[in-house]
PDB file of C-alpha atoms in Angstrom:
ATOM      1  CA  UNK A  17    -135.954 108.133   7.925  1.00  0.00           C
ATOM      2  CA  UNK A  18    -132.613 107.706   9.085  1.00  0.00           C
ATOM      3  CA  UNK A  19    -130.219 104.321   8.237  1.00  0.00           C
ATOM      4  CA  UNK A  20    -126.424 103.975   9.196  1.00  0.00           C
ATOM      5  CA  UNK A  21    -124.053 102.247   7.007  1.00  0.00           C
ATOM      6  CA  UNK A  22    -121.437 101.054   9.279  1.00  0.00           C
ATOM      7  CA  UNK A  23    -117.743 100.941   8.439  1.00  0.00           C
ATOM      8  CA  UNK A  24    -117.467  97.188   8.644  1.00  0.00           C
ATOM      9  CA  UNK A  25    -120.158  96.898   6.063  1.00  0.00           C
ATOM     10  CA  UNK A  26    -118.294  99.442   3.437  1.00  0.00           C
ATOM     11  CA  UNK A  27    -116.136  97.397   1.071  1.00  0.00           C
ATOM     12  CA  UNK A  28    -112.536  97.366   1.844  1.00  0.00           C
ATOM     13  CA  UNK A  29    -109.344  96.353   0.149  1.00  0.00           C
ATOM     14  CA  UNK A  30    -105.717  96.932   0.911  1.00  0.00           C
ATOM     15  CA  UNK A  31    -104.259  97.288  -2.850  1.00  0.00           C
ATOM     16  CA  UNK A  32    -100.402  97.425  -1.789  1.00  0.00           C
ATOM     17  CA  UNK A  33     -99.569 100.863  -2.887  1.00  0.00           C
ATOM     18  CA  UNK A  34    -103.265 102.150  -1.414  1.00  0.00           C
ATOM     19  CA  UNK A  35    -106.320 101.240   0.211  1.00  0.00           C
ATOM     20  CA  UNK A  36    -109.829 101.328  -0.947  1.00  0.00           C
ATOM     21  CA  UNK A  37    -113.158 102.061   0.866  1.00  0.00           C
ATOM     22  CA  UNK A  38    -115.917 101.788  -1.720  1.00  0.00           C
ATOM     23  CA  UNK A  39    -119.351 103.062  -0.041  1.00  0.00           C
ATOM     24  CA  UNK A  40    -120.976 101.705  -3.667  1.00  0.00           C
ATOM     25  CA  UNK A  41    -120.107  99.360  -6.145  1.00  0.00           C
ATOM     26  CA  UNK A  42    -116.793 100.352  -7.743  1.00  0.00           C
ATOM     27  CA  UNK A  43    -113.814  98.306  -9.903  1.00  0.00           C
ATOM     28  CA  UNK A  44    -113.745  94.962  -8.368  1.00  0.00           C
ATOM     29  CA  UNK A  45    -116.249  95.388  -6.069  1.00  0.00           C
ATOM     30  CA  UNK A  46    -119.862  95.016  -7.306  1.00  0.00           C
ATOM     31  CA  UNK A  47    -123.168  94.427  -5.665  1.00  0.00           C
ATOM     32  CA  UNK A  48    -126.232  94.918  -7.485  1.00  0.00           C
ATOM     33  CA  UNK A  49    -127.897  96.014  -4.205  1.00  0.00           C
ATOM     34  CA  UNK A  50    -125.607  98.703  -3.728  1.00  0.00           C
ATOM     35  CA  UNK A  51    -124.857 100.625  -6.944  1.00  0.00           C
ATOM     36  CA  UNK A  52    -125.996 104.352  -5.603  1.00  0.00           C
ATOM     37  CA  UNK A  53    -127.754 106.504  -3.664  1.00  0.00           C
ATOM     38  CA  UNK A  54    -130.123 109.006  -5.731  1.00  0.00           C
ATOM     39  CA  UNK A  55    -127.669 110.521  -8.217  1.00  0.00           C
ATOM     40  CA  UNK A  56    -124.560 109.872  -6.172  1.00  0.00           C
ATOM     41  CA  UNK A  57    -122.884 106.907  -7.942  1.00  0.00           C
ATOM     42  CA  UNK A  58    -119.595 106.768  -6.067  1.00  0.00           C
ATOM     43  CA  UNK A  59    -118.366 107.390  -2.714  1.00  0.00           C
ATOM     44  CA  UNK A  60    -114.494 106.510  -2.515  1.00  0.00           C
ATOM     45  CA  UNK A  61    -112.446 106.558   0.402  1.00  0.00           C
ATOM     46  CA  UNK A  62    -108.613 106.698  -0.657  1.00  0.00           C
ATOM     47  CA  UNK A  63    -105.639 105.717   1.189  1.00  0.00           C
ATOM     48  CA  UNK A  64    -102.315 106.544  -0.660  1.00  0.00           C
ATOM     49  CA  UNK A  65     -99.030 105.578   0.201  1.00  0.00           C
ATOM     50  CA  UNK A  66     -96.177 108.189  -0.386  1.00  0.00           C
ATOM     51  CA  UNK A  67     -94.955 108.597  -4.169  1.00  0.00           C
ATOM     52  CA  UNK A  68     -97.936 106.203  -5.295  1.00  0.00           C
ATOM     53  CA  UNK A  69    -101.161 107.402  -6.917  1.00  0.00           C
ATOM     54  CA  UNK A  70    -103.843 106.702 -10.335  1.00  0.00           C
ATOM     55  CA  UNK A  71    -101.652 107.369 -13.640  1.00  0.00           C
ATOM     56  CA  UNK A  72    -103.242 109.173 -16.257  1.00  0.00           C
ATOM     57  CA  UNK A  73    -106.331 107.612 -17.144  1.00  0.00           C
ATOM     58  CA  UNK A  74    -109.820 109.001 -18.753  1.00  0.00           C
ATOM     59  CA  UNK A  75    -113.221 109.746 -17.609  1.00  0.00           C
ATOM     60  CA  UNK A  76    -116.241 110.635 -19.448  1.00  0.00           C
ATOM     61  CA  UNK A  77    -120.291 111.648 -18.541  1.00  0.00           C
ATOM     62  CA  UNK A  78    -119.396 111.947 -14.834  1.00  0.00           C
ATOM     63  CA  UNK A  79    -119.190 114.991 -12.177  1.00  0.00           C
ATOM     64  CA  UNK A  80    -116.220 113.831 -10.327  1.00  0.00           C
ATOM     65  CA  UNK A  81    -115.352 116.035  -6.911  1.00  0.00           C
ATOM     66  CA  UNK A  82    -112.320 115.120  -5.235  1.00  0.00           C
ATOM     67  CA  UNK A  83    -111.817 116.164  -0.954  1.00  0.00           C
ATOM     68  CA  UNK A  84    -108.677 116.129   0.694  1.00  0.00           C
ATOM     69  CA  UNK A  85    -109.275 114.576   3.851  1.00  0.00           C
ATOM     70  CA  UNK A  86    -104.805 114.686   4.755  1.00  0.00           C
ATOM     71  CA  UNK A  87    -101.896 115.040   2.744  1.00  0.00           C
ATOM     72  CA  UNK A  88    -101.140 116.264  -0.267  1.00  0.00           C
ATOM     73  CA  UNK A  89    -103.275 115.220  -3.396  1.00  0.00           C
ATOM     74  CA  UNK A  90    -101.481 116.054  -6.681  1.00  0.00           C
ATOM     75  CA  UNK A  91    -104.151 116.529  -9.443  1.00  0.00           C
ATOM     76  CA  UNK A  92    -102.869 116.806 -13.590  1.00  0.00           C
ATOM     77  CA  UNK A  93    -105.037 116.488 -16.589  1.00  0.00           C
ATOM     78  CA  UNK A  94    -104.782 117.241 -20.395  1.00  0.00           C
ATOM     79  CA  UNK A  95    -106.417 120.249 -20.161  1.00  0.00           C
ATOM     80  CA  UNK A  96    -103.223 121.823 -18.412  1.00  0.00           C
ATOM     81  CA  UNK A  97    -104.184 121.795 -15.286  1.00  0.00           C
ATOM     82  CA  UNK A  98    -101.765 120.863 -12.647  1.00  0.00           C
ATOM     83  CA  UNK A  99    -102.123 121.472  -8.981  1.00  0.00           C
ATOM     84  CA  UNK A 100    -101.315 120.180  -5.235  1.00  0.00           C
ATOM     85  CA  UNK A 101    -104.638 119.888  -2.828  1.00  0.00           C
ATOM     86  CA  UNK A 102    -103.932 119.790   1.112  1.00  0.00           C
ATOM     87  CA  UNK A 103    -106.341 118.971   3.764  1.00  0.00           C
ATOM     88  CA  UNK A 104    -109.987 120.915   3.551  1.00  0.00           C
ATOM     89  CA  UNK A 105    -109.191 121.436  -0.097  1.00  0.00           C
ATOM     90  CA  UNK A 106    -111.522 120.289  -3.295  1.00  0.00           C
ATOM     91  CA  UNK A 107    -111.269 119.726  -6.609  1.00  0.00           C
ATOM     92  CA  UNK A 108    -114.154 119.554  -9.700  1.00  0.00           C
ATOM     93  CA  UNK A 109    -114.160 117.972 -13.050  1.00  0.00           C
ATOM     94  CA  UNK A 110    -116.584 117.602 -15.598  1.00  0.00           C
ATOM     95  CA  UNK A 111    -115.504 114.892 -17.433  1.00  0.00           C
ATOM     96  CA  UNK A 112    -118.114 115.797 -19.956  1.00  0.00           C
ATOM     97  CA  UNK A 113    -117.371 114.098 -23.515  1.00  0.00           C
ATOM     98  CA  UNK A 114    -114.314 113.130 -22.314  1.00  0.00           C
ATOM     99  CA  UNK A 115    -110.917 113.984 -20.192  1.00  0.00           C
ATOM    100  CA  UNK A 116    -107.932 112.451 -18.998  1.00  0.00           C
ATOM    101  CA  UNK A 117    -106.387 112.849 -15.798  1.00  0.00           C
ATOM    102  CA  UNK A 118    -103.891 111.790 -12.892  1.00  0.00           C
ATOM    103  CA  UNK A 119    -103.916 111.746  -8.847  1.00  0.00           C
ATOM    104  CA  UNK A 120    -101.268 111.013  -6.965  1.00  0.00           C
ATOM    105  CA  UNK A 121     -99.481 111.415  -3.402  1.00  0.00           C
ATOM    106  CA  UNK A 122     -96.966 113.994  -3.954  1.00  0.00           C
ATOM    107  CA  UNK A 123     -95.394 113.489  -0.465  1.00  0.00           C
ATOM    108  CA  UNK A 124     -92.227 111.378  -0.158  1.00  0.00           C
ATOM    109  CA  UNK A 125     -93.090 110.031   3.386  1.00  0.00           C
ATOM    110  CA  UNK A 126     -96.606 110.688   4.402  1.00  0.00           C
ATOM    111  CA  UNK A 127     -99.876 108.982   3.279  1.00  0.00           C
ATOM    112  CA  UNK A 128    -102.738 110.668   1.640  1.00  0.00           C
ATOM    113  CA  UNK A 129    -106.178 110.509   2.427  1.00  0.00           C
ATOM    114  CA  UNK A 130    -109.165 111.870  -0.058  1.00  0.00           C
ATOM    115  CA  UNK A 131    -112.581 111.370  -0.579  1.00  0.00           C
ATOM    116  CA  UNK A 132    -113.610 110.942  -4.344  1.00  0.00           C
ATOM    117  CA  UNK A 133    -117.551 111.305  -5.290  1.00  0.00           C
ATOM    118  CA  UNK A 134    -118.873 110.603  -8.375  1.00  0.00           C
ATOM    119  CA  UNK A 135    -122.383 112.325  -9.690  1.00  0.00           C
ATOM    120  CA  UNK A 136    -124.710 111.352 -12.546  1.00  0.00           C
ATOM    121  CA  UNK A 137    -124.704 114.670 -14.679  1.00  0.00           C
ATOM    122  CA  UNK A 138    -127.860 116.174 -15.557  1.00  0.00           C
ATOM    123  CA  UNK A 139    -127.060 116.340 -19.087  1.00  0.00           C
ATOM    124  CA  UNK A 140    -124.343 114.594 -21.623  1.00  0.00           C
ATOM    125  CA  UNK A 141    -121.754 115.863 -23.396  1.00  0.00           C
ATOM    126  CA  UNK A 142    -120.946 118.786 -21.657  1.00  0.00           C
ATOM    127  CA  UNK A 143    -117.510 120.294 -22.067  1.00  0.00           C
ATOM    128  CA  UNK A 144    -115.137 119.342 -19.691  1.00  0.00           C
ATOM    129  CA  UNK A 145    -113.855 121.796 -16.952  1.00  0.00           C
ATOM    130  CA  UNK A 146    -111.914 121.778 -13.918  1.00  0.00           C
ATOM    131  CA  UNK A 147    -112.263 124.067 -11.023  1.00  0.00           C
ATOM    132  CA  UNK A 148    -110.700 124.172  -7.240  1.00  0.00           C
ATOM    133  CA  UNK A 149    -111.028 125.509  -4.322  1.00  0.00           C
ATOM    134  CA  UNK A 150    -108.656 126.449  -1.110  1.00  0.00           C
ATOM    135  CA  UNK A 151    -109.962 127.044   2.287  1.00  0.00           C
ATOM    136  CA  UNK A 152    -108.961 127.941   5.679  1.00  0.00           C
ATOM    137  CA  UNK A 153    -109.946 125.502   8.295  1.00  0.00           C
ATOM    138  CA  UNK A 154    -111.753 128.639  10.383  1.00  0.00           C
ATOM    139  CA  UNK A 155    -114.466 128.323   7.333  1.00  0.00           C
ATOM    140  CA  UNK A 156    -115.479 124.954   8.327  1.00  0.00           C
ATOM    141  CA  UNK A 157    -114.817 125.105  12.231  1.00  0.00           C
ATOM    142  CA  UNK A 158    -118.068 124.387  13.970  1.00  0.00           C
ATOM    143  CA  UNK A 159    -120.515 125.251  11.070  1.00  0.00           C
ATOM    144  CA  UNK A 160    -121.211 123.744   7.117  1.00  0.00           C
ATOM    145  CA  UNK A 161    -119.061 124.867   4.515  1.00  0.00           C
ATOM    146  CA  UNK A 162    -121.098 124.162   1.441  1.00  0.00           C
ATOM    147  CA  UNK A 163    -117.963 123.425  -1.642  1.00  0.00           C
ATOM    148  CA  UNK A 164    -120.188 122.184  -4.033  1.00  0.00           C
ATOM    149  CA  UNK A 165    -123.272 123.642  -5.049  1.00  0.00           C
ATOM    150  CA  UNK A 166    -126.160 122.874  -7.756  1.00  0.00           C
ATOM    151  CA  UNK A 167    -125.542 126.224  -9.131  1.00  0.00           C
ATOM    152  CA  UNK A 168    -123.034 128.379  -9.179  1.00  0.00           C
ATOM    153  CA  UNK A 169    -123.352 131.320  -6.478  1.00  0.00           C
ATOM    154  CA  UNK A 170    -120.712 133.318  -4.852  1.00  0.00           C
ATOM    155  CA  UNK A 171    -117.781 131.054  -3.580  1.00  0.00           C
ATOM    156  CA  UNK A 172    -119.387 127.775  -4.596  1.00  0.00           C
ATOM    157  CA  UNK A 173    -118.632 125.781  -7.324  1.00  0.00           C
ATOM    158  CA  UNK A 174    -121.501 124.912  -9.618  1.00  0.00           C
ATOM    159  CA  UNK A 175    -122.042 121.494 -11.312  1.00  0.00           C
ATOM    160  CA  UNK A 176    -124.377 119.808 -13.601  1.00  0.00           C
ATOM    161  CA  UNK A 177    -126.529 118.458 -11.084  1.00  0.00           C
ATOM    162  CA  UNK A 178    -129.083 118.902  -8.348  1.00  0.00           C
ATOM    163  CA  UNK A 179    -126.929 118.410  -5.353  1.00  0.00           C
ATOM    164  CA  UNK A 180    -124.826 120.206  -2.499  1.00  0.00           C
ATOM    165  CA  UNK A 181    -122.009 119.281  -0.657  1.00  0.00           C
ATOM    166  CA  UNK A 182    -120.899 120.683   2.425  1.00  0.00           C
ATOM    167  CA  UNK A 183    -118.017 119.386   4.805  1.00  0.00           C
ATOM    168  CA  UNK A 184    -117.495 120.163   8.465  1.00  0.00           C
ATOM    169  CA  UNK A 185    -115.151 120.037  11.201  1.00  0.00           C
ATOM    170  CA  UNK A 186    -116.680 120.132  14.583  1.00  0.00           C
ATOM    171  CA  UNK A 187    -114.925 120.598  18.334  1.00  0.00           C
ATOM    172  CA  UNK A 188    -116.045 118.247  20.947  1.00  0.00           C
ATOM    173  CA  UNK A 189    -119.143 118.883  23.066  1.00  0.00           C
ATOM    174  CA  UNK A 190    -120.152 121.130  20.275  1.00  0.00           C
ATOM    175  CA  UNK A 191    -123.256 120.687  17.498  1.00  0.00           C
ATOM    176  CA  UNK A 192    -124.765 121.851  14.570  1.00  0.00           C
ATOM    177  CA  UNK A 193    -128.089 121.792  12.653  1.00  0.00           C
ATOM    178  CA  UNK A 194    -128.613 120.583   9.060  1.00  0.00           C
ATOM    179  CA  UNK A 195    -131.794 121.531   7.699  1.00  0.00           C
ATOM    180  CA  UNK A 196    -133.069 119.442   5.073  1.00  0.00           C
ATOM    181  CA  UNK A 197    -135.961 120.151   2.419  1.00  0.00           C
ATOM    182  CA  UNK A 198    -138.396 116.970   2.380  1.00  0.00           C
ATOM    183  CA  UNK A 199    -138.103 114.997  -0.700  1.00  0.00           C
ATOM    184  CA  UNK A 200    -134.122 115.461  -0.316  1.00  0.00           C
ATOM    185  CA  UNK A 201    -131.630 112.891   0.037  1.00  0.00           C
ATOM    186  CA  UNK A 202    -128.456 113.183   2.301  1.00  0.00           C
ATOM    187  CA  UNK A 203    -125.495 110.754   2.337  1.00  0.00           C
ATOM    188  CA  UNK A 204    -123.040 111.760   5.519  1.00  0.00           C
ATOM    189  CA  UNK A 205    -119.847 110.205   6.064  1.00  0.00           C
ATOM    190  CA  UNK A 206    -118.080 110.348   9.171  1.00  0.00           C
ATOM    191  CA  UNK A 207    -113.951 111.416   8.109  1.00  0.00           C
ATOM    192  CA  UNK A 208    -112.721 111.584  11.553  1.00  0.00           C
ATOM    193  CA  UNK A 209    -113.829 111.072  15.169  1.00  0.00           C
ATOM    194  CA  UNK A 210    -117.527 110.257  16.266  1.00  0.00           C
ATOM    195  CA  UNK A 211    -120.479 112.026  15.984  1.00  0.00           C
ATOM    196  CA  UNK A 212    -124.259 111.504  17.385  1.00  0.00           C
ATOM    197  CA  UNK A 213    -127.473 111.891  15.628  1.00  0.00           C
ATOM    198  CA  UNK A 214    -130.542 111.425  17.601  1.00  0.00           C
ATOM    199  CA  UNK A 215    -129.820 108.175  19.362  1.00  0.00           C
ATOM    200  CA  UNK A 216    -127.572 107.245  16.797  1.00  0.00           C
ATOM    201  CA  UNK A 217    -123.776 107.280  17.193  1.00  0.00           C
ATOM    202  CA  UNK A 218    -121.574 107.430  13.990  1.00  0.00           C
ATOM    203  CA  UNK A 219    -117.501 106.547  14.347  1.00  0.00           C
ATOM    204  CA  UNK A 220    -114.540 107.076  12.257  1.00  0.00           C
ATOM    205  CA  UNK A 221    -115.641 105.358   8.493  1.00  0.00           C
ATOM    206  CA  UNK A 222    -119.331 105.181   9.402  1.00  0.00           C
ATOM    207  CA  UNK A 223    -121.813 106.847   6.975  1.00  0.00           C
ATOM    208  CA  UNK A 224    -125.380 107.416   7.361  1.00  0.00           C
ATOM    209  CA  UNK A 225    -128.272 107.756   5.050  1.00  0.00           C
ATOM    210  CA  UNK A 226    -131.256 110.264   5.543  1.00  0.00           C
ATOM    211  CA  UNK A 227    -134.385 110.896   3.761  1.00  0.00           C
ATOM    212  CA  UNK A 228    -137.928 112.186   4.498  1.00  0.00           C
ATOM    213  CA  UNK A 229    -136.745 114.393   7.617  1.00  0.00           C
ATOM    214  CA  UNK A 230    -137.043 118.111   8.012  1.00  0.00           C
ATOM    215  CA  UNK A 231    -133.229 117.934   9.302  1.00  0.00           C
ATOM    216  CA  UNK A 232    -131.035 116.664  12.112  1.00  0.00           C
ATOM    217  CA  UNK A 233    -128.200 118.216  14.898  1.00  0.00           C
ATOM    218  CA  UNK A 234    -125.243 116.705  14.797  1.00  0.00           C
ATOM    219  CA  UNK A 235    -123.344 116.377  18.061  1.00  0.00           C
ATOM    220  CA  UNK A 236    -119.386 116.030  18.237  1.00  0.00           C
ATOM    221  CA  UNK A 237    -118.741 113.395  20.979  1.00  0.00           C
ATOM    222  CA  UNK A 238    -115.185 114.270  20.212  1.00  0.00           C
ATOM    223  CA  UNK A 239    -113.423 116.398  17.274  1.00  0.00           C
ATOM    224  CA  UNK A 240    -115.421 115.503  14.578  1.00  0.00           C
ATOM    225  CA  UNK A 241    -114.752 115.931  10.376  1.00  0.00           C
ATOM    226  CA  UNK A 242    -117.591 114.927   8.357  1.00  0.00           C
ATOM    227  CA  UNK A 243    -118.577 115.421   4.649  1.00  0.00           C
ATOM    228  CA  UNK A 244    -122.206 115.581   3.429  1.00  0.00           C
ATOM    229  CA  UNK A 245    -123.979 115.218   0.093  1.00  0.00           C
ATOM    230  CA  UNK A 246    -127.347 116.513  -0.068  1.00  0.00           C
ATOM    231  CA  UNK A 247    -129.479 115.481  -3.573  1.00  0.00           C
ATOM    232  CA  UNK A 248    -132.911 115.030  -4.917  1.00  0.00           C
ATOM    233  CA  UNK A 249    -135.113 112.343  -3.654  1.00  0.00           C
ATOM    234  CA  UNK A 250    -135.846 110.846  -6.756  1.00  0.00           C
TER     235      UNK A 250
END
């Protein structure tokens, strides 16, 4: 089954220094009928003004994945990590028993857009840690690039949950297929451009929930950038 989530139904708020688009209940957006999708608890699409950001704040008992769509994402935490992520790069934080971090736009004149995903951890009181990976555009061009895996395998960061995250940039007129195991769920977000799945069209900002499907083919109506979370169906 496929269920489209139009961009107009996703919570939007302009906070002045940043814009937040919250796909599920978060902060001042609370909807008891839209709190999660399987183990996917949070899917936030942030746009930050230059030289702004989220100052140091705590997290615990959550798996955090941030994916930079455009700009320069500066991460710093109390474990001693400090680095800048750019378009197509990701960072993973196991908050575990507790971590402090900040996320800021490192540019003085350009906006930063990044996706932040929170997943429910498979166990409690894990040791906090941080990991990042820097990719090339060719790694995800007209194919899926797996950036997060439910277990550690070569070139992919393993996390503490049965979930996998893929990204892709597909050129106009091209198509790629995603084979999904029955009993699994997928949450797909169109970050840029326009795509078509079956007879359904997704534009920039739209999302799609998928379950009980053997797979699906994504056609790029125009150049498209997407991210996809695949997880257990329970």
